Tab-separated table of C-alpha atoms in Angstrom:
chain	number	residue	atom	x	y	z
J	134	UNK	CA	-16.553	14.706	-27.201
J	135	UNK	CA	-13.532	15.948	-29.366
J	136	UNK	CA	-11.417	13.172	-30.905
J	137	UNK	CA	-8.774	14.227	-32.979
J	138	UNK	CA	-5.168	13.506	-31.838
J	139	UNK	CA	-4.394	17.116	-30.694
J	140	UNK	CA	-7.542	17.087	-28.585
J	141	UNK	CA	-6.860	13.679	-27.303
J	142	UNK	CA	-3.284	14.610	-26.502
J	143	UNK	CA	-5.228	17.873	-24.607
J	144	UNK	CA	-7.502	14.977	-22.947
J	145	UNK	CA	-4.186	13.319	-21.834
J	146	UNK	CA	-2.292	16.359	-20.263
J	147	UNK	CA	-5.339	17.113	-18.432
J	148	UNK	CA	-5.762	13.622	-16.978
J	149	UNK	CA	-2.385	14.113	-16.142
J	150	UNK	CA	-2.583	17.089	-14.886
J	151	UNK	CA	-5.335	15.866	-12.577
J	152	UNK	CA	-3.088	13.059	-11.340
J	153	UNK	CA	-1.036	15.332	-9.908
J	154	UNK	CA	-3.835	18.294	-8.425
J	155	UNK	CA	-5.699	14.881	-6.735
J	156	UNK	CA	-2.582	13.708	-5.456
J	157	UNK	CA	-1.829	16.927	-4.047
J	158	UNK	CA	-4.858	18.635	-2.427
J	159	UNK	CA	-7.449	15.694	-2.528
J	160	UNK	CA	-10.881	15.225	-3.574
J	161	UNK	CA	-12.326	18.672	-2.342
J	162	UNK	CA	-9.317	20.578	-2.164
J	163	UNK	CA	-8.207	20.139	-6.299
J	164	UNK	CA	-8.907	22.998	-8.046
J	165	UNK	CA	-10.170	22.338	-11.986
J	166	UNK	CA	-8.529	25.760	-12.696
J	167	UNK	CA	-4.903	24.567	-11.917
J	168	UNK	CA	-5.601	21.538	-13.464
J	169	UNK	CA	-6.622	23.471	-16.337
J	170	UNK	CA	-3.769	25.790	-16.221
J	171	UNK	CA	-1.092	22.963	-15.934
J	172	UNK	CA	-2.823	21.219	-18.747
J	173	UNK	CA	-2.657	24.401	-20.859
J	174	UNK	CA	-6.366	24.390	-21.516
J	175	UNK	CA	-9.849	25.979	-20.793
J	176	UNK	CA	-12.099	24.822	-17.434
J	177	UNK	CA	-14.309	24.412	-19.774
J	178	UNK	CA	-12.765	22.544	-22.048
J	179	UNK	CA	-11.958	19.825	-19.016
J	180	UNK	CA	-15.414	19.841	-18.477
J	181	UNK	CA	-16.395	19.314	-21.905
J	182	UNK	CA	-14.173	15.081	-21.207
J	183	UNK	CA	-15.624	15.026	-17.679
J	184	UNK	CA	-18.644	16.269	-16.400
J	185	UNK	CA	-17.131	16.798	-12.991
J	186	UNK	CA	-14.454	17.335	-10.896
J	187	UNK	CA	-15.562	14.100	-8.302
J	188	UNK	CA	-16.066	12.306	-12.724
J	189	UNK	CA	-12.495	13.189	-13.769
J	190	UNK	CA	-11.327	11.688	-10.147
J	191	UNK	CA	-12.929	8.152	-10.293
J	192	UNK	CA	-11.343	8.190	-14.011
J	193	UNK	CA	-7.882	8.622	-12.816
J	194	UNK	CA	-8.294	6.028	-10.001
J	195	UNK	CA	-9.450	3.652	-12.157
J	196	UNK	CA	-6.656	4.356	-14.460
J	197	UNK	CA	-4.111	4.287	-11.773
J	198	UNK	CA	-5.637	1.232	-9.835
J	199	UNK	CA	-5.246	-0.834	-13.460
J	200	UNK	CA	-1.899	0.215	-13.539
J	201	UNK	CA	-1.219	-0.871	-10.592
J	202	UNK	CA	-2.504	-4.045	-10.659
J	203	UNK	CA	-0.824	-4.708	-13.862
J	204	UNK	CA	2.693	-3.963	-12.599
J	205	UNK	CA	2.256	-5.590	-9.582
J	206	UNK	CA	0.421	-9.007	-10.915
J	207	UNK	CA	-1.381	-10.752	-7.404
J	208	UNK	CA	0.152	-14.064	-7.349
J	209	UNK	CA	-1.765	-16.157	-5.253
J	210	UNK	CA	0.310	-19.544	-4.750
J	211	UNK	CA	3.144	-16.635	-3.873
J	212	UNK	CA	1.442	-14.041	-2.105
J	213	UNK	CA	4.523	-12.748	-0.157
J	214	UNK	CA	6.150	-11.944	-3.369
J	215	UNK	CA	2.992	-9.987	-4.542
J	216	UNK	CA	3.116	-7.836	-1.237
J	217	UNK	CA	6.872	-7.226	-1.928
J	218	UNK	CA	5.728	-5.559	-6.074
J	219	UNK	CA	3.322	-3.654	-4.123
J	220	UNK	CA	5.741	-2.603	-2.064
J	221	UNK	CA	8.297	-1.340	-4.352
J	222	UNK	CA	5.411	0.007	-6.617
J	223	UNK	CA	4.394	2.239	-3.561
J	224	UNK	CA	8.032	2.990	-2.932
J	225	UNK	CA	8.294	3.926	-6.608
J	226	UNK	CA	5.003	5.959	-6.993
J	227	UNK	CA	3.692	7.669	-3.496
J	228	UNK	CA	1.658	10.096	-5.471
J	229	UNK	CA	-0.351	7.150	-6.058
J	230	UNK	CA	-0.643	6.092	-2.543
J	231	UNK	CA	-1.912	9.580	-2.154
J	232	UNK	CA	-4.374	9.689	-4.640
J	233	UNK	CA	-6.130	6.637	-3.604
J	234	UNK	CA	-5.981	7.683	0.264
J	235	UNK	CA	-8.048	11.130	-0.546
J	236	UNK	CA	-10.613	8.364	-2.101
J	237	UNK	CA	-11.120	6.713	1.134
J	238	UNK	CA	-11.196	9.515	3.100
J	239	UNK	CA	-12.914	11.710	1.192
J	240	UNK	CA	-15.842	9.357	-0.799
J	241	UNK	CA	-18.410	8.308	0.732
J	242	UNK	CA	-20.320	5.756	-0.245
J	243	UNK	CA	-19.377	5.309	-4.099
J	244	UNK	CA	-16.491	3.861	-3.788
J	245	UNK	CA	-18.323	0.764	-1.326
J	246	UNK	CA	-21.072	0.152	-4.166
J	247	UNK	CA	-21.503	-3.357	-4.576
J	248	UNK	CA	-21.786	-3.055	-8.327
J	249	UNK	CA	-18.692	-0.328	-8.635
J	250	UNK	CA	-15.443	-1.168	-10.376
J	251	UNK	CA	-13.472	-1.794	-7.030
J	252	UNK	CA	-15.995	-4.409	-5.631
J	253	UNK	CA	-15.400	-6.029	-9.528
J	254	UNK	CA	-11.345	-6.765	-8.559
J	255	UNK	CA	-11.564	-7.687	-5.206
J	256	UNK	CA	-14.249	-10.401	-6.587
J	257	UNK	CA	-11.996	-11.188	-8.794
J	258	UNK	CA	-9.270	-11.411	-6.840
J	259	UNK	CA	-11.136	-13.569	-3.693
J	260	UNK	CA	-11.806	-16.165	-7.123
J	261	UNK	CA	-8.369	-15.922	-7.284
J	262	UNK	CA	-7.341	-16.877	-4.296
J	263	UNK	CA	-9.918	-19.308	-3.306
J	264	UNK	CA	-9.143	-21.466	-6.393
J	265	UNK	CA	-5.640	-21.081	-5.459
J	266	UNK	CA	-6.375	-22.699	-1.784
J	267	UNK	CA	-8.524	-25.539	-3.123
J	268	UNK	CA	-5.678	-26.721	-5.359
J	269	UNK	CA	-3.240	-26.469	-2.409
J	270	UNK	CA	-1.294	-23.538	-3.649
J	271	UNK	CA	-2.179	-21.302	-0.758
J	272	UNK	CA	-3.133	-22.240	3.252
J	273	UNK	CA	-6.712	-22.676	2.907
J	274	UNK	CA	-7.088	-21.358	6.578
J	275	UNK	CA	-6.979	-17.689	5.686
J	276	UNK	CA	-10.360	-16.301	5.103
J	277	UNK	CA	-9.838	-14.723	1.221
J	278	UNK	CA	-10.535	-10.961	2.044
J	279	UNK	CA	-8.715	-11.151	5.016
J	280	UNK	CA	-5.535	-12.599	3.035
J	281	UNK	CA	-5.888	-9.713	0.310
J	282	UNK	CA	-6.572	-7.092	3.312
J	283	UNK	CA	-3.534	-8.382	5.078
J	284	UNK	CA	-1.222	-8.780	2.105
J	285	UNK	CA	-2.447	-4.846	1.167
J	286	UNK	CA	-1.874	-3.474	5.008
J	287	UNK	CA	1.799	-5.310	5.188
J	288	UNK	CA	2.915	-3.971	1.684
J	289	UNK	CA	1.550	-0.399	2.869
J	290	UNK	CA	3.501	0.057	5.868
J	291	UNK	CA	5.362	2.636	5.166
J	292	UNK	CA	3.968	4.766	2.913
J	293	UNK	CA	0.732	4.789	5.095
J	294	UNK	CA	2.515	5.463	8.389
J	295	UNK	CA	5.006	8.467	7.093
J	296	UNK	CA	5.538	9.629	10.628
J	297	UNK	CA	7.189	6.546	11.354
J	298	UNK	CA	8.979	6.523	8.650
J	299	UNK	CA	10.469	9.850	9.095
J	300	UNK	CA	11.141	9.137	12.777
J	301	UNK	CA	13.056	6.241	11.251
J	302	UNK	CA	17.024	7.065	12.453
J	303	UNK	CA	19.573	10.201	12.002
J	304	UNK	CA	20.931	8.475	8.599
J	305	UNK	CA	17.293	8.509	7.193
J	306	UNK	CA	14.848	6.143	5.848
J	307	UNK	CA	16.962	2.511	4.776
J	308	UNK	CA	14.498	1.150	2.327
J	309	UNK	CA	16.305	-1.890	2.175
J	310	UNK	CA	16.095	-2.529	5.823
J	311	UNK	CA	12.008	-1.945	5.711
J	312	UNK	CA	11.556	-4.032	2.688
J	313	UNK	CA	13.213	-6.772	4.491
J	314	UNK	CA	11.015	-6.771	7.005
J	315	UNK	CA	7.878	-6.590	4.538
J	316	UNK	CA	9.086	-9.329	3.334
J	317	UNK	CA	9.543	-11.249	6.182
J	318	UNK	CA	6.272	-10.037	7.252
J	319	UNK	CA	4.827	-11.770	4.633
J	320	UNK	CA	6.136	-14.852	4.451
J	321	UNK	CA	5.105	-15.072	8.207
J	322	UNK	CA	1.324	-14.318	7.551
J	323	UNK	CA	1.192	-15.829	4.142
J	324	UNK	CA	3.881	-18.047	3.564
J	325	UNK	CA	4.344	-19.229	-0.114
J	326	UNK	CA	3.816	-23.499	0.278
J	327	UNK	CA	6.935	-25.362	0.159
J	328	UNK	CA	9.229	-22.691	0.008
J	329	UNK	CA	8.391	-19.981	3.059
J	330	UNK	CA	8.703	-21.937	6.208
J	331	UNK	CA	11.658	-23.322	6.730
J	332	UNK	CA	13.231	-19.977	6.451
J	333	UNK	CA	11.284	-18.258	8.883
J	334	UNK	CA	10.341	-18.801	12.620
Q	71	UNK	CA	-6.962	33.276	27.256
Q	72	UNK	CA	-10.373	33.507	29.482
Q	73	UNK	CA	-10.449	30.831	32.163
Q	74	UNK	CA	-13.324	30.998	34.020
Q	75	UNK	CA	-15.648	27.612	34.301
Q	76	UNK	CA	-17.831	28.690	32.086
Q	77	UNK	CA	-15.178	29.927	29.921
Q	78	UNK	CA	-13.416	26.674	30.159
Q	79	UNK	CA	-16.746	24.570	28.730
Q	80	UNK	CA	-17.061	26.673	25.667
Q	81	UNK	CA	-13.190	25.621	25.142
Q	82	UNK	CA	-14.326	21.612	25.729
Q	83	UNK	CA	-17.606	22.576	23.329
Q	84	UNK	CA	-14.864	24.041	20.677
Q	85	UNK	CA	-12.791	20.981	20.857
Q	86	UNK	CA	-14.947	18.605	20.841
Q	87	UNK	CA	-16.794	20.761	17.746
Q	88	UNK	CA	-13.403	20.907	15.880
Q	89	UNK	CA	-12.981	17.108	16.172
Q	90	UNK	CA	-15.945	16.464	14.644
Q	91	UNK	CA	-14.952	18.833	11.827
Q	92	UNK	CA	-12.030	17.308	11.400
Q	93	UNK	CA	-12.540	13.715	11.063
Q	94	UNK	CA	-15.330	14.616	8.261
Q	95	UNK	CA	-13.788	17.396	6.313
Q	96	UNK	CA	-10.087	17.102	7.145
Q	97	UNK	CA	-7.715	20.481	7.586
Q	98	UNK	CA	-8.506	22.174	4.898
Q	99	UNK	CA	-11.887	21.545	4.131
Q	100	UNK	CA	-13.066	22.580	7.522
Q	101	UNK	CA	-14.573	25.496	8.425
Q	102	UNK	CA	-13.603	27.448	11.906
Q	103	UNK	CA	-17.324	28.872	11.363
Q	104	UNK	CA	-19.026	25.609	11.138
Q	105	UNK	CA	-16.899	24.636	14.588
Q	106	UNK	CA	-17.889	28.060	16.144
Q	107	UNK	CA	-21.909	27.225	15.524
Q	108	UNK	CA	-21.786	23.604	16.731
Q	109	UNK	CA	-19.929	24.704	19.711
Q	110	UNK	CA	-22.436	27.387	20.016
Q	111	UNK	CA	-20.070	30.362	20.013
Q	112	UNK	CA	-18.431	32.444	17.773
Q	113	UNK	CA	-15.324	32.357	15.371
Q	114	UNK	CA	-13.261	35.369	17.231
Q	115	UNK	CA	-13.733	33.297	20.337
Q	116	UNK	CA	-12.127	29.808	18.781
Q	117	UNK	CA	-9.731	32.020	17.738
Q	118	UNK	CA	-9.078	33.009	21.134
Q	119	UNK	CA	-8.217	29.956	22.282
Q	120	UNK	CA	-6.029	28.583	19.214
Q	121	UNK	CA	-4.211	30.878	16.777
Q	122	UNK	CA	-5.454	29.468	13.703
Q	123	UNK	CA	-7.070	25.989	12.575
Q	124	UNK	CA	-4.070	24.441	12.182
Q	125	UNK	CA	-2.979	24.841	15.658
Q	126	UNK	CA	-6.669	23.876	16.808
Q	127	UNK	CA	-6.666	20.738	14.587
Q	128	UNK	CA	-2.638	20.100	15.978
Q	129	UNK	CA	-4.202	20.072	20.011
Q	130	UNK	CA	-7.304	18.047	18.765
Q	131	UNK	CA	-4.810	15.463	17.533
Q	132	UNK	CA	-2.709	15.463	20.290
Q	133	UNK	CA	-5.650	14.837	22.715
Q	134	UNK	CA	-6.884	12.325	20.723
Q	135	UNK	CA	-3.174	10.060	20.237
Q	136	UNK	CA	-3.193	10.735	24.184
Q	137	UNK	CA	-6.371	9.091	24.872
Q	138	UNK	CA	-5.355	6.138	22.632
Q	139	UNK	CA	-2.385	5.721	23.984
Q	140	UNK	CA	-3.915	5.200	27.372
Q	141	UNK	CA	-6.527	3.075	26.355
Q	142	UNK	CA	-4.567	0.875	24.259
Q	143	UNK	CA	-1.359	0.226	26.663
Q	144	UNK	CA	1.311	-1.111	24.338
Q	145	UNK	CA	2.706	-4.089	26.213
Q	146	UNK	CA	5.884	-5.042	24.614
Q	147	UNK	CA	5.716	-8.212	26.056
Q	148	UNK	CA	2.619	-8.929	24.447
Q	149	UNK	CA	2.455	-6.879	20.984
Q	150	UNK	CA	-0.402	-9.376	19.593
Q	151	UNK	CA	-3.213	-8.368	22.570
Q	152	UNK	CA	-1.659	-4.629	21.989
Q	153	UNK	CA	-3.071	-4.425	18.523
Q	154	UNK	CA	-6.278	-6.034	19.266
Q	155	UNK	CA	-6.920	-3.572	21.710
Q	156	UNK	CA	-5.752	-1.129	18.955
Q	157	UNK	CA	-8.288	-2.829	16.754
Q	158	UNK	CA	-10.817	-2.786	18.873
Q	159	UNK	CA	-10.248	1.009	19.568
Q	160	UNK	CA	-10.352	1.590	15.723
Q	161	UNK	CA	-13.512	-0.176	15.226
Q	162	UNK	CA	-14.973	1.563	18.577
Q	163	UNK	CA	-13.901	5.169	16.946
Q	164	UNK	CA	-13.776	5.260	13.453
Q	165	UNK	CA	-13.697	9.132	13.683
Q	166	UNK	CA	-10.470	8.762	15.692
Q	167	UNK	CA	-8.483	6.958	12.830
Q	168	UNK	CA	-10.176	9.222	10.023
Q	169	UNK	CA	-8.840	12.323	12.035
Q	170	UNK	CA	-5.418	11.333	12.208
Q	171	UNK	CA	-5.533	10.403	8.627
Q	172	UNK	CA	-6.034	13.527	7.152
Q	173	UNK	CA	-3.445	14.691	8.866
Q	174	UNK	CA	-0.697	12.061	7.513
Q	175	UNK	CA	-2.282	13.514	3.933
Q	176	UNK	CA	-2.524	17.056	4.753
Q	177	UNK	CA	0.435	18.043	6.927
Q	178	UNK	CA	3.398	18.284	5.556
Q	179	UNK	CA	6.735	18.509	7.514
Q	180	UNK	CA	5.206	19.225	10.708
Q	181	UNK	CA	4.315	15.530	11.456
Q	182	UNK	CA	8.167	14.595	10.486
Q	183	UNK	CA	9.386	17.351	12.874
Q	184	UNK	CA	12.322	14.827	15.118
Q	185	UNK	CA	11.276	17.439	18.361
Q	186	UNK	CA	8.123	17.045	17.790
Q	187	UNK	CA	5.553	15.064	20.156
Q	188	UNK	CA	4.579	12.528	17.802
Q	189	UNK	CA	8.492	11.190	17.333
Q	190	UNK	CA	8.941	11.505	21.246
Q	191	UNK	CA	6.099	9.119	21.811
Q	192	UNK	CA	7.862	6.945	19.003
Q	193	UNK	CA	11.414	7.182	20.704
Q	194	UNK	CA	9.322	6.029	23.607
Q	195	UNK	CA	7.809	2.686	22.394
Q	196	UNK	CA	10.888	1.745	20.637
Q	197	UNK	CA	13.016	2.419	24.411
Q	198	UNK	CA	10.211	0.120	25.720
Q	199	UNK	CA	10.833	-2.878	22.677
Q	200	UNK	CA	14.163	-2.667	23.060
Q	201	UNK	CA	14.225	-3.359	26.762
Q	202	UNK	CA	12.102	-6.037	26.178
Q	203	UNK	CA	14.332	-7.445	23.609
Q	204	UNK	CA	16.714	-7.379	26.077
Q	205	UNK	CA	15.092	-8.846	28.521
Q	206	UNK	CA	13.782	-11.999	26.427
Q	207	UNK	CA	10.398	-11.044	26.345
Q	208	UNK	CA	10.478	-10.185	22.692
Q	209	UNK	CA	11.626	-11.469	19.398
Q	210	UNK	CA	14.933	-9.548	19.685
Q	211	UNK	CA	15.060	-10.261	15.304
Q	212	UNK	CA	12.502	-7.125	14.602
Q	213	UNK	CA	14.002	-3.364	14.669
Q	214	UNK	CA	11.950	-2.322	17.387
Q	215	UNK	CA	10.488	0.139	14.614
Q	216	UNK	CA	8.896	-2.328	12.246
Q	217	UNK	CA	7.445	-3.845	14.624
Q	218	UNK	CA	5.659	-1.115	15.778
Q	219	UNK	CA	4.871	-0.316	11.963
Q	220	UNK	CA	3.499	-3.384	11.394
Q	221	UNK	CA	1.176	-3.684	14.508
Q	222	UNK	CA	-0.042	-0.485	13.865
Q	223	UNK	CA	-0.961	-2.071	10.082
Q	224	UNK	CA	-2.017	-4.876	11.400
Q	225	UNK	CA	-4.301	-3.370	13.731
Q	226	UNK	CA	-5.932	-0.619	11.281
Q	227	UNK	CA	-6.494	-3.309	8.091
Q	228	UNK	CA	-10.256	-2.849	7.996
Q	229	UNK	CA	-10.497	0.775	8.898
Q	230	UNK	CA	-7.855	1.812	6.702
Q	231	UNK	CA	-9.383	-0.091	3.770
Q	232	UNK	CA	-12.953	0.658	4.030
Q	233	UNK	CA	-13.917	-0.336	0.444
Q	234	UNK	CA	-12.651	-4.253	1.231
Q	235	UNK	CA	-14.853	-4.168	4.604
Q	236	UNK	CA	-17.567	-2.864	2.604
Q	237	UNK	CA	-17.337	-5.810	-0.120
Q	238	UNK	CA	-17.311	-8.449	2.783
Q	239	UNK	CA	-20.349	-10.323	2.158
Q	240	UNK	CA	-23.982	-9.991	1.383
Q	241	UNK	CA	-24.514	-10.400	5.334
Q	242	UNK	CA	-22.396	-6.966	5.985
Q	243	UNK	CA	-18.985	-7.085	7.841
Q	244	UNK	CA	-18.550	-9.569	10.138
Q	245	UNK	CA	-16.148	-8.017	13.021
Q	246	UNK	CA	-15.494	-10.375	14.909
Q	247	UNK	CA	-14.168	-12.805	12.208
Q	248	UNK	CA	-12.317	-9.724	11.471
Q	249	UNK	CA	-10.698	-9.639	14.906
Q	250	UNK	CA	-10.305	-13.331	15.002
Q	251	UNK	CA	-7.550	-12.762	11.896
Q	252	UNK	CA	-6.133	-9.840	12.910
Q	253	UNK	CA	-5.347	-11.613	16.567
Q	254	UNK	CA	-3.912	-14.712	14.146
Q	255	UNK	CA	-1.869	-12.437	12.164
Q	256	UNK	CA	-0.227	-10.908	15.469
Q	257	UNK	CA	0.510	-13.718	16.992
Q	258	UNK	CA	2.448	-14.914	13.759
Q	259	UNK	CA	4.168	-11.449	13.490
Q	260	UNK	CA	4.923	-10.993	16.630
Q	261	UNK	CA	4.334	-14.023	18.772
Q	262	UNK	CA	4.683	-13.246	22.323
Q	263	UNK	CA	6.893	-15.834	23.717
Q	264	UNK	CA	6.272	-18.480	25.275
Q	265	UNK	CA	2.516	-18.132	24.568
Q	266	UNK	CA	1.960	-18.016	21.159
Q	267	UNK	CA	4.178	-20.108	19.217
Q	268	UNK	CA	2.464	-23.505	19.668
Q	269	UNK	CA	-1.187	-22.520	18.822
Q	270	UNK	CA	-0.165	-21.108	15.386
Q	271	UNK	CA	1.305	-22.352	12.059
């Protein structure tokens, strides 16, 4: 491990660098030479900050996955509104749709361990959400994982269906139009108490 | 193109080869030679058949959204028992949804063609919603093309997210609870009238 500032800045450009390859080609299909090349480094000089192409992918997820839980906050007394920041953030940031799509395809068990950093937030977030149904902030019916799978699935829509997207009308895709009815979408599965219902149905 | 019976099984041993191929390794991590030794034959012969893997991988696909289609029935009358058949078909073929996923991440413009088979099919279901709309068996408030999006979300939450099926519960994932909210979240999407409306919210 190097750790001056001009190697971490080399660290940086390759991570993002690999961002970009992952997004692109996947798991199996990045090369570490072009991610070398567009970092303006050595192969082995990537492999001297990760020990492995499959390494320097779970580092970026995680990266990306805390980013996008911090810009997109899970509210869960309001969970319509969080499906509507993951939403835009998707809208915003495909390549990061991508990039976490290859994961589930392409990973096999890893990314199910128990233990693993993804298993850590959803616990977290069930907690969440539980303690937000036994104060009365949320409909207690909804079983936790099936709110968070739900709330994830509606605010995916798009991005995870791109044929329908692109089969959308002659004047294009109206993002405005589709966020509209991700939104409604989510107030009808998970309305916010005391201010969702009257407005729908 | 050889089309005598016995020439016509190797075909059926190629496809059904190349679909297994497919859902595991995607387009480009497959290999035509791998497909030509499981179907017992050899890689000028697949190539015989289909110009190149991305045609073979294109027919396997097609095949495939045929024989969903036809087990699956979208009723527009009834979109909530449509995506529980949907669900159950997921759940039942797991290889079927990972095969058409790599191909919303892999291809690129080919799935967006507007002549292509995959956006007839989708002029098709929306002709069906909005005749239903019409006809007052259907919330006429969705675009007829959200609500297919969101069925189709609906319907693929746990397959499409296998890392929050995974983190379930210490007793493993419990389908038919899974089911059980998926049908709820249908029949608050897209109630079918007349049926629906009273047992939920």
């Amino acid at each position: 491990m190097v750790d001056s500032n001009a190697a971490d800045s080399t660290r940086e450009r390759i991570v993002r660098a690999a961002k970009a390859e992952f997004a692109q080609h996947g798991i199996a299909g990045a090369r570490v030479n072009r991610i070398a090349e567009a970092a303006r480094t050595s192969k082995e000089r990537v492999y001297s900050y990760f020990r492995s192409k499959e390494a320097l992918y779970a580092f970026v997820v995680g990266q990306e996955l805390a980013a996008m839980a911090e810009a997109t906050r899970m509210d869960p007394a309001d969970l319509p509104g969080y499906a509507g920041r993951l939403f835009d953030y998707y809208t915003d940031n495909p390549e990061n749709f991508r990039l976490l799509s290859w994961g589930r395809l392409e990973a096999g068990t890893e990314r199910r361990d128990p233990d693993g950093p993804i298993a850590h937030v959803l616990r977290g977030k069930v907690g969440q959400i539980r303690d937000a149904q036994a104060a009365g902030r949320l409909d207690p019916s909804w079983e936790p994982l099936d709110a968070i799978a739900l709330v994830g699935q509606i605010a995916a829509t798009w991005v995870s269906q791109p044929e329908l997207a692109a089969s959308g009308s002659a004047d294009g895709f109206d993002v405005a139009a589709r966020r509209a009815a991700r939104g409604r979408a989510g107030r009808r599965l998970v309305p916010a108490p005391g201010r969702d219902e009257p407005e729908d149905r």
